[in-house]
Amino acid sequence: MLIDQIKTIINGENVSIALFFIGMYGLCARRNILKTIISMSILQASLVLYFLSLSFHPLNVPPIGADLNAYAYVADPVPQALMITAVVVGISVTAVSLTMFVSMFHKYGTTNWNKVKKKRGEIE
Amino acid sequence: MRRRVLAVLMCIVCFVVIIASNKVPTSDDLPIATYITKNAFAETGASNAVTATYLFYRYYDTLFEALMLLFSIIAVIYMSIHEGDKYDE
Amino acid sequence: MNDHSQLNARTLPIVFPMILIFGFYVIVNGHVSPGGGFQGGAILASVFIAKYLGNPIKTLNLYKVQNIEKVLLLFLFVLMTGFVTLSIHMILHGSLIFYIILANILIGLKVACGFTIIFYRFVFYESR
């Protein structure tokens, strides 16, 4: 009884919302720059999971074939086509932020946001 | 330490609120998906509906995503220039 | 990565043609099977990563690769905007396979060039 209820709670959308807040926690409470970048990647993965699990049905067939009208449940091709774009955008964002981090590390020699700010003279 | 506890609490509160308010069912009729899965093979000739979507129905998306990849590569090259490199121009 | 292993250097060149063939298969068959330009481009870019693991060259001219990528993007713009805004797709209604295959090939080569540039840039400039 309880196990069935828990199984209905754990679906793609709830897991993606949980992942989103895990990434949000990493962005809020961590001072490491690398962990910030990893948290941004986790946020992006949760978005992809949410969009793909929005129109999920257990009887879905993949949208490939000449006569898709024969099937009653076909997977939605629009979020899949949009999420290809989102994956490549996430890869490029991660690459650019890692490059900025490496040049910042060569300049200041630390991976902490506050130490970087202190060395820049923005805070005391 | 106090900051971390506050962040954990905020995240848990937001998670619970969103999970509890997620009761509105999404509509079962998907007009765009139905149109694409019905007409993709007849209009484009590609039997993969995802390819037909991102190359025909949503082609600006693909086009400007390719442009964004080029911009990010320009940013990677520009930001990783150190002085005295012999591989630079 | 100056002292690369001999095992990698001897065995990885056997895998190159298979990765190339698989990448081009994924790109060209993008309209009838799962796959397409982005995925096949990522597979093609893995060829260069394997090449670096086997034989760590230091003198690849990245500006040439970037110029190739810019030219491919220009071709993609001309193809897509010209083909769809001039309403040739209304004339050739129902037989857009050549347009889709050509766009897939252009996107795949462009994405392969881009990921190659990102990888080699990280290797050349950040690993010191």
Short mmCIF file of C-alpha atoms in Angstrom, two decimals:
data_model
loop_
_atom_site.label_atom_id
_atom_site.label_comp_id
_atom_site.label_asym_id
_atom_site.label_seq_id
_atom_site.Cartn_x
_atom_site.Cartn_y
_atom_site.Cartn_z
CA MET A 1 0.00 0.00 0.00
CA LEU A 2 2.58 2.49 1.14
CA ILE A 3 5.07 1.18 -1.37
CA ASP A 4 2.60 1.72 -4.22
CA GLN A 5 1.98 5.26 -3.03
CA ILE A 6 5.71 5.94 -2.94
CA LYS A 7 6.07 4.48 -6.43
CA THR A 8 3.45 6.85 -7.77
CA ILE A 9 5.21 9.78 -6.11
CA ILE A 10 8.60 8.99 -7.63
CA ASN A 11 8.10 9.95 -11.25
CA GLY A 12 10.18 12.01 -13.63
CA GLU A 13 8.73 15.38 -12.79
CA ASN A 14 9.18 15.11 -9.02
CA VAL A 15 12.71 13.77 -9.40
CA SER A 16 13.55 16.64 -11.73
CA ILE A 17 12.19 19.20 -9.25
CA ALA A 18 14.30 17.59 -6.50
CA LEU A 19 17.37 17.73 -8.76
CA PHE A 20 16.63 21.38 -9.48
CA PHE A 21 16.68 22.24 -5.79
CA ILE A 22 19.82 20.19 -5.20
CA GLY A 23 21.51 22.32 -7.84
CA MET A 24 19.99 25.44 -6.27
CA TYR A 25 21.46 24.48 -2.90
CA GLY A 26 24.84 24.02 -4.53
CA LEU A 27 24.59 27.47 -6.06
CA CYS A 28 23.53 29.08 -2.77
CA ALA A 29 25.59 27.45 -0.07
CA ARG A 30 28.89 26.51 -1.63
CA ARG A 31 31.83 28.83 -2.11
CA ASN A 32 33.84 26.64 -4.47
CA ILE A 33 33.81 27.81 -8.09
CA LEU A 34 34.03 24.30 -9.51
CA LYS A 35 31.05 23.22 -7.43
CA THR A 36 29.13 26.20 -8.79
CA ILE A 37 29.80 25.02 -12.33
CA ILE A 38 28.77 21.46 -11.42
CA SER A 39 25.57 22.82 -9.87
CA MET A 40 24.76 24.66 -13.09
CA SER A 41 25.15 21.37 -14.96
CA ILE A 42 22.81 19.67 -12.50
CA LEU A 43 20.21 22.41 -13.03
CA GLN A 44 20.44 21.91 -16.77
CA ALA A 45 20.05 18.13 -16.48
CA SER A 46 16.98 18.59 -14.30
CA LEU A 47 15.42 20.85 -16.94
CA VAL A 48 16.03 18.22 -19.63
CA LEU A 49 14.48 15.50 -17.46
CA TYR A 50 11.44 17.66 -16.71
CA PHE A 51 10.72 18.45 -20.33
CA LEU A 52 11.16 14.86 -21.44
CA SER A 53 8.91 13.47 -18.71
CA LEU A 54 6.09 16.00 -19.20
CA SER A 55 4.18 14.04 -21.84
CA PHE A 56 5.25 10.60 -20.74
CA HIS A 57 2.91 7.65 -21.07
CA PRO A 58 3.85 4.01 -20.42
CA LEU A 59 2.50 2.88 -23.79
CA ASN A 60 4.43 5.42 -25.86
CA VAL A 61 6.22 4.31 -28.98
CA PRO A 62 9.15 6.31 -30.40
CA PRO A 63 8.12 8.73 -33.16
CA ILE A 64 9.87 6.90 -35.98
CA GLY A 65 8.03 5.30 -38.85
CA ALA A 66 6.03 5.98 -41.99
CA ASP A 67 2.59 5.48 -40.49
CA LEU A 68 2.46 6.86 -37.00
CA ASN A 69 -1.32 7.12 -37.16
CA ALA A 70 -1.57 3.40 -36.46
CA TYR A 71 -0.39 3.88 -32.89
CA ALA A 72 -2.59 5.30 -30.18
CA TYR A 73 0.27 6.67 -28.05
CA VAL A 74 3.23 8.30 -29.76
CA ALA A 75 5.96 10.13 -27.87
CA ASP A 76 5.92 13.91 -28.26
CA PRO A 77 8.68 14.90 -30.73
CA VAL A 78 8.71 18.62 -29.90
CA PRO A 79 10.38 18.49 -26.43
CA GLN A 80 12.93 15.99 -27.74
CA ALA A 81 13.88 18.32 -30.58
CA LEU A 82 14.13 21.23 -28.16
CA MET A 83 16.20 19.29 -25.66
CA ILE A 84 18.85 18.47 -28.26
CA THR A 85 19.37 22.22 -28.45
CA ALA A 86 19.41 22.52 -24.65
CA VAL A 87 22.07 19.83 -24.30
CA VAL A 88 24.43 21.52 -26.75
CA VAL A 89 23.82 24.92 -25.12
CA GLY A 90 24.65 23.39 -21.73
CA ILE A 91 27.87 21.92 -23.08
CA SER A 92 28.97 25.29 -24.45
CA VAL A 93 28.05 27.11 -21.23
CA THR A 94 30.08 24.60 -19.22
CA ALA A 95 33.05 24.94 -21.55
CA VAL A 96 33.05 28.74 -21.40
CA SER A 97 32.72 28.82 -17.62
CA LEU A 98 35.50 26.26 -17.18
CA THR A 99 37.76 28.36 -19.39
CA MET A 100 37.00 31.47 -17.36
CA PHE A 101 37.65 29.50 -14.17
CA VAL A 102 41.03 28.24 -15.37
CA SER A 103 42.24 31.69 -16.36
CA MET A 104 40.98 33.06 -13.03
CA PHE A 105 42.84 30.28 -11.23
CA HIS A 106 46.05 31.14 -13.06
CA LYS A 107 45.64 34.75 -12.01
CA TYR A 108 44.53 34.46 -8.37
CA GLY A 109 45.52 30.94 -7.36
CA THR A 110 42.37 30.00 -5.45
CA THR A 111 39.03 28.32 -6.04
CA ASN A 112 37.06 30.25 -3.46
CA TRP A 113 34.72 33.05 -4.41
CA ASN A 114 35.45 35.11 -1.29
CA LYS A 115 39.22 34.83 -1.60
CA VAL A 116 39.00 35.93 -5.22
CA LYS A 117 36.91 38.91 -4.17
CA LYS A 118 39.40 39.77 -1.41
CA LYS A 119 42.33 39.62 -3.77
CA ARG A 120 40.46 41.84 -6.17
CA GLY A 121 39.78 44.31 -3.37
CA GLU A 122 36.02 44.24 -3.64
CA ILE A 123 35.49 43.23 -0.01
CA GLU A 124 37.76 43.52 2.99
CA MET B 1 27.08 26.71 9.08
CA ARG B 2 23.96 28.77 9.71
CA ARG B 3 23.92 29.83 6.07
CA ARG B 4 23.95 26.21 4.93
CA VAL B 5 21.11 25.23 7.24
CA LEU B 6 19.10 28.18 5.93
CA ALA B 7 19.76 27.14 2.35
CA VAL B 8 18.73 23.55 3.03
CA LEU B 9 15.54 24.73 4.73
CA MET B 10 14.68 27.09 1.88
CA CYS B 11 15.24 24.39 -0.70
CA ILE B 12 13.13 21.84 1.21
CA VAL B 13 10.30 24.34 1.69
CA CYS B 14 10.30 25.26 -2.02
CA PHE B 15 10.40 21.57 -3.01
CA VAL B 16 7.47 20.67 -0.79
CA VAL B 17 5.42 23.64 -1.98
CA ILE B 18 6.02 22.83 -5.65
CA ILE B 19 5.32 19.11 -5.18
CA ALA B 20 2.12 19.87 -3.25
CA SER B 21 0.89 22.44 -5.77
CA ASN B 22 1.59 20.24 -8.79
CA LYS B 23 -1.94 18.88 -8.89
CA VAL B 24 -3.25 20.47 -12.07
CA PRO B 25 -3.23 17.78 -14.75
CA THR B 26 -1.72 18.68 -18.07
CA SER B 27 -4.06 18.56 -21.02
CA ASP B 28 -4.24 15.27 -22.83
CA ASP B 29 -4.69 16.64 -26.34
CA LEU B 30 -1.38 17.88 -27.68
CA PRO B 31 -2.21 19.74 -30.89
CA ILE B 32 1.34 20.42 -32.11
CA ALA B 33 2.52 16.88 -31.36
CA THR B 34 -0.54 15.38 -33.01
CA TYR B 35 -0.07 17.51 -36.13
CA ILE B 36 3.63 16.66 -36.39
CA THR B 37 3.23 12.94 -35.86
CA LYS B 38 0.44 12.83 -38.40
CA ASN B 39 1.96 14.96 -41.12
CA ALA B 40 5.73 14.74 -40.71
CA PHE B 41 6.28 11.89 -43.15
CA ALA B 42 3.86 13.28 -45.72
CA GLU B 43 5.30 16.79 -45.65
CA THR B 44 9.02 16.18 -45.35
CA GLY B 45 9.65 12.58 -46.33
CA ALA B 46 11.68 11.87 -43.20
CA SER B 47 10.29 9.04 -41.14
CA ASN B 48 12.06 10.24 -37.99
CA ALA B 49 9.69 12.84 -36.60
CA VAL B 50 12.32 14.38 -34.32
CA THR B 51 14.61 15.13 -37.26
CA ALA B 52 11.68 16.56 -39.19
CA THR B 53 10.89 18.73 -36.19
CA TYR B 54 14.30 20.23 -35.64
CA LEU B 55 15.15 20.62 -39.31
CA PHE B 56 11.83 21.71 -40.76
CA TYR B 57 9.21 22.82 -38.25
CA ARG B 58 11.65 24.43 -35.79
CA TYR B 59 14.59 25.22 -38.02
CA TYR B 60 15.38 28.64 -36.55
CA ASP B 61 16.06 26.85 -33.29
CA THR B 62 18.71 24.65 -34.88
CA LEU B 63 20.18 27.53 -36.86
CA PHE B 64 20.73 29.89 -33.96
CA GLU B 65 21.86 27.06 -31.73
CA ALA B 66 24.66 26.38 -34.22
CA LEU B 67 25.46 30.10 -34.15
CA MET B 68 25.58 29.99 -30.35
CA LEU B 69 28.01 27.07 -30.44
CA LEU B 70 30.29 29.11 -32.70
CA PHE B 71 30.07 32.07 -30.30
CA SER B 72 30.96 29.89 -27.34
CA ILE B 73 33.98 28.54 -29.22
CA ILE B 74 35.09 32.09 -29.99
CA ALA B 75 34.72 32.85 -26.27
CA VAL B 76 36.76 29.78 -25.32
CA ILE B 77 39.57 30.77 -27.67
CA TYR B 78 39.51 34.42 -26.63
CA MET B 79 39.47 33.80 -22.89
CA SER B 80 42.25 31.24 -22.86
CA ILE B 81 44.91 33.42 -24.47
CA HIS B 82 47.93 33.89 -22.25
CA GLU B 83 50.77 36.19 -23.09
CA GLY B 84 53.77 34.69 -24.77
CA ASP B 85 52.09 31.71 -26.38
CA LYS B 86 53.66 30.64 -29.59
CA TYR B 87 50.48 29.02 -30.90
CA ASP B 88 48.62 32.29 -30.97
CA GLU B 89 48.50 34.53 -33.94
CA MET C 1 50.59 13.69 -21.40
CA ASN C 2 54.12 13.75 -22.69
CA ASP C 3 54.82 10.16 -21.77
CA HIS C 4 51.90 8.43 -23.44
CA SER C 5 51.58 4.71 -23.22
CA GLN C 6 52.69 2.49 -26.07
CA LEU C 7 49.56 0.39 -25.66
CA ASN C 8 47.35 3.35 -26.56
CA ALA C 9 49.61 4.36 -29.42
CA ARG C 10 49.54 0.90 -31.01
CA THR C 11 45.91 -0.09 -30.51
CA LEU C 12 43.95 3.12 -30.94
CA PRO C 13 44.62 3.52 -34.71
CA ILE C 14 42.70 0.27 -35.27
CA VAL C 15 39.60 1.93 -33.84
CA PHE C 16 39.75 5.13 -35.95
CA PRO C 17 37.98 3.86 -39.09
CA MET C 18 35.26 2.21 -37.06
CA ILE C 19 34.50 5.42 -35.16
CA LEU C 20 34.55 7.37 -38.43
CA ILE C 21 32.19 4.94 -40.14
CA PHE C 22 29.86 4.85 -37.15
CA GLY C 23 29.78 8.65 -36.94
CA PHE C 24 28.99 9.08 -40.61
CA TYR C 25 26.38 6.33 -40.35
CA VAL C 26 24.65 8.14 -37.51
CA ILE C 27 24.77 11.44 -39.42
CA VAL C 28 23.58 10.19 -42.80
CA ASN C 29 20.89 7.92 -41.37
CA GLY C 30 19.53 10.69 -39.17
CA HIS C 31 16.21 10.88 -41.00
CA VAL C 32 15.23 7.22 -40.69
CA SER C 33 16.76 6.17 -37.38
CA PRO C 34 17.61 7.66 -34.00
CA GLY C 35 20.47 10.05 -34.39
CA GLY C 36 21.20 13.13 -36.39
CA GLY C 37 23.68 15.90 -36.78
CA PHE C 38 24.50 16.73 -33.18
CA GLN C 39 24.96 13.16 -31.99
CA GLY C 40 27.01 12.12 -35.02
CA GLY C 41 29.12 15.26 -34.69
CA ALA C 42 29.95 14.37 -31.11
CA ILE C 43 30.97 10.86 -32.23
CA LEU C 44 33.17 12.34 -34.98
CA ALA C 45 34.83 14.65 -32.47
CA SER C 46 35.75 11.65 -30.34
CA VAL C 47 38.05 10.56 -33.19
CA PHE C 48 40.31 13.53 -32.49
CA ILE C 49 40.31 12.83 -28.76
CA ALA C 50 41.38 9.24 -29.45
CA LYS C 51 44.02 10.57 -31.85
CA TYR C 52 45.39 12.80 -29.14
CA LEU C 53 45.47 9.95 -26.63
CA GLY C 54 47.44 7.82 -29.06
CA ASN C 55 49.75 10.40 -30.54
CA PRO C 56 49.91 13.66 -28.59
CA ILE C 57 50.59 16.22 -31.27
CA LYS C 58 51.11 19.83 -30.26
CA THR C 59 51.00 21.63 -33.57
CA LEU C 60 47.43 21.48 -34.81
CA ASN C 61 46.41 24.74 -36.45
CA LEU C 62 43.18 25.58 -34.69
CA TYR C 63 42.47 28.68 -36.74
CA LYS C 64 42.13 26.54 -39.86
CA VAL C 65 39.57 24.35 -38.09
CA GLN C 66 37.71 27.43 -36.91
CA ASN C 67 37.62 28.87 -40.42
CA ILE C 68 36.22 25.55 -41.67
CA GLU C 69 33.54 25.76 -39.01
CA LYS C 70 32.61 29.33 -39.97
CA VAL C 71 32.32 28.36 -43.64
CA LEU C 72 30.12 25.39 -42.72
CA LEU C 73 27.87 27.66 -40.64
CA LEU C 74 27.60 30.06 -43.59
CA PHE C 75 26.58 27.19 -45.84
CA LEU C 76 24.02 26.12 -43.25
CA PHE C 77 22.54 29.62 -43.11
CA VAL C 78 22.36 29.83 -46.91
CA LEU C 79 20.83 26.38 -47.18
CA MET C 80 18.20 26.75 -44.49
CA THR C 81 17.06 30.31 -45.10
CA GLY C 82 17.26 30.01 -48.86
CA PHE C 83 15.51 26.69 -49.01
CA VAL C 84 12.67 27.50 -46.70
CA THR C 85 12.06 31.21 -47.19
CA LEU C 86 12.09 31.01 -50.97
CA SER C 87 9.25 28.49 -50.56
CA ILE C 88 10.99 25.79 -52.54
CA HIS C 89 9.55 23.44 -49.94
CA MET C 90 6.10 24.18 -51.32
CA ILE C 91 7.20 23.24 -54.83
CA LEU C 92 9.00 20.08 -53.74
CA HIS C 93 6.21 19.15 -51.35
CA GLY C 94 6.82 15.85 -49.64
CA SER C 95 10.33 15.19 -50.90
CA LEU C 96 12.61 17.16 -48.63
CA ILE C 97 14.93 14.25 -47.97
CA PHE C 98 17.89 15.81 -49.78
CA TYR C 99 17.55 19.02 -47.80
CA ILE C 100 17.39 17.09 -44.54
CA ILE C 101 20.39 14.88 -45.34
CA LEU C 102 22.46 17.88 -46.46
CA ALA C 103 21.57 19.90 -43.37
CA ASN C 104 22.38 16.93 -41.14
CA ILE C 105 25.80 16.53 -42.76
CA LEU C 106 26.58 20.25 -42.41
CA ILE C 107 25.47 20.32 -38.76
CA GLY C 108 27.44 17.18 -37.99
CA LEU C 109 30.69 18.46 -39.47
CA LYS C 110 30.20 21.82 -37.76
CA VAL C 111 29.59 20.28 -34.35
CA ALA C 112 32.61 17.99 -34.83
CA CYS C 113 34.82 21.00 -35.61
CA GLY C 114 33.49 22.86 -32.59
CA PHE C 115 34.06 20.06 -30.08
CA THR C 116 37.51 19.43 -31.54
CA ILE C 117 38.41 23.08 -31.02
CA ILE C 118 37.13 23.03 -27.43
CA PHE C 119 39.09 19.86 -26.58
CA TYR C 120 42.36 20.93 -28.17
CA ARG C 121 42.09 24.40 -26.70
CA PHE C 122 41.75 22.91 -23.22
CA VAL C 123 44.67 20.57 -23.87
CA PHE C 124 47.02 23.16 -25.37
CA TYR C 125 46.38 26.12 -23.15
CA GLU C 126 45.02 24.94 -19.85
CA SER C 127 47.18 21.93 -18.97
CA ARG C 128 50.28 23.83 -18.01
#
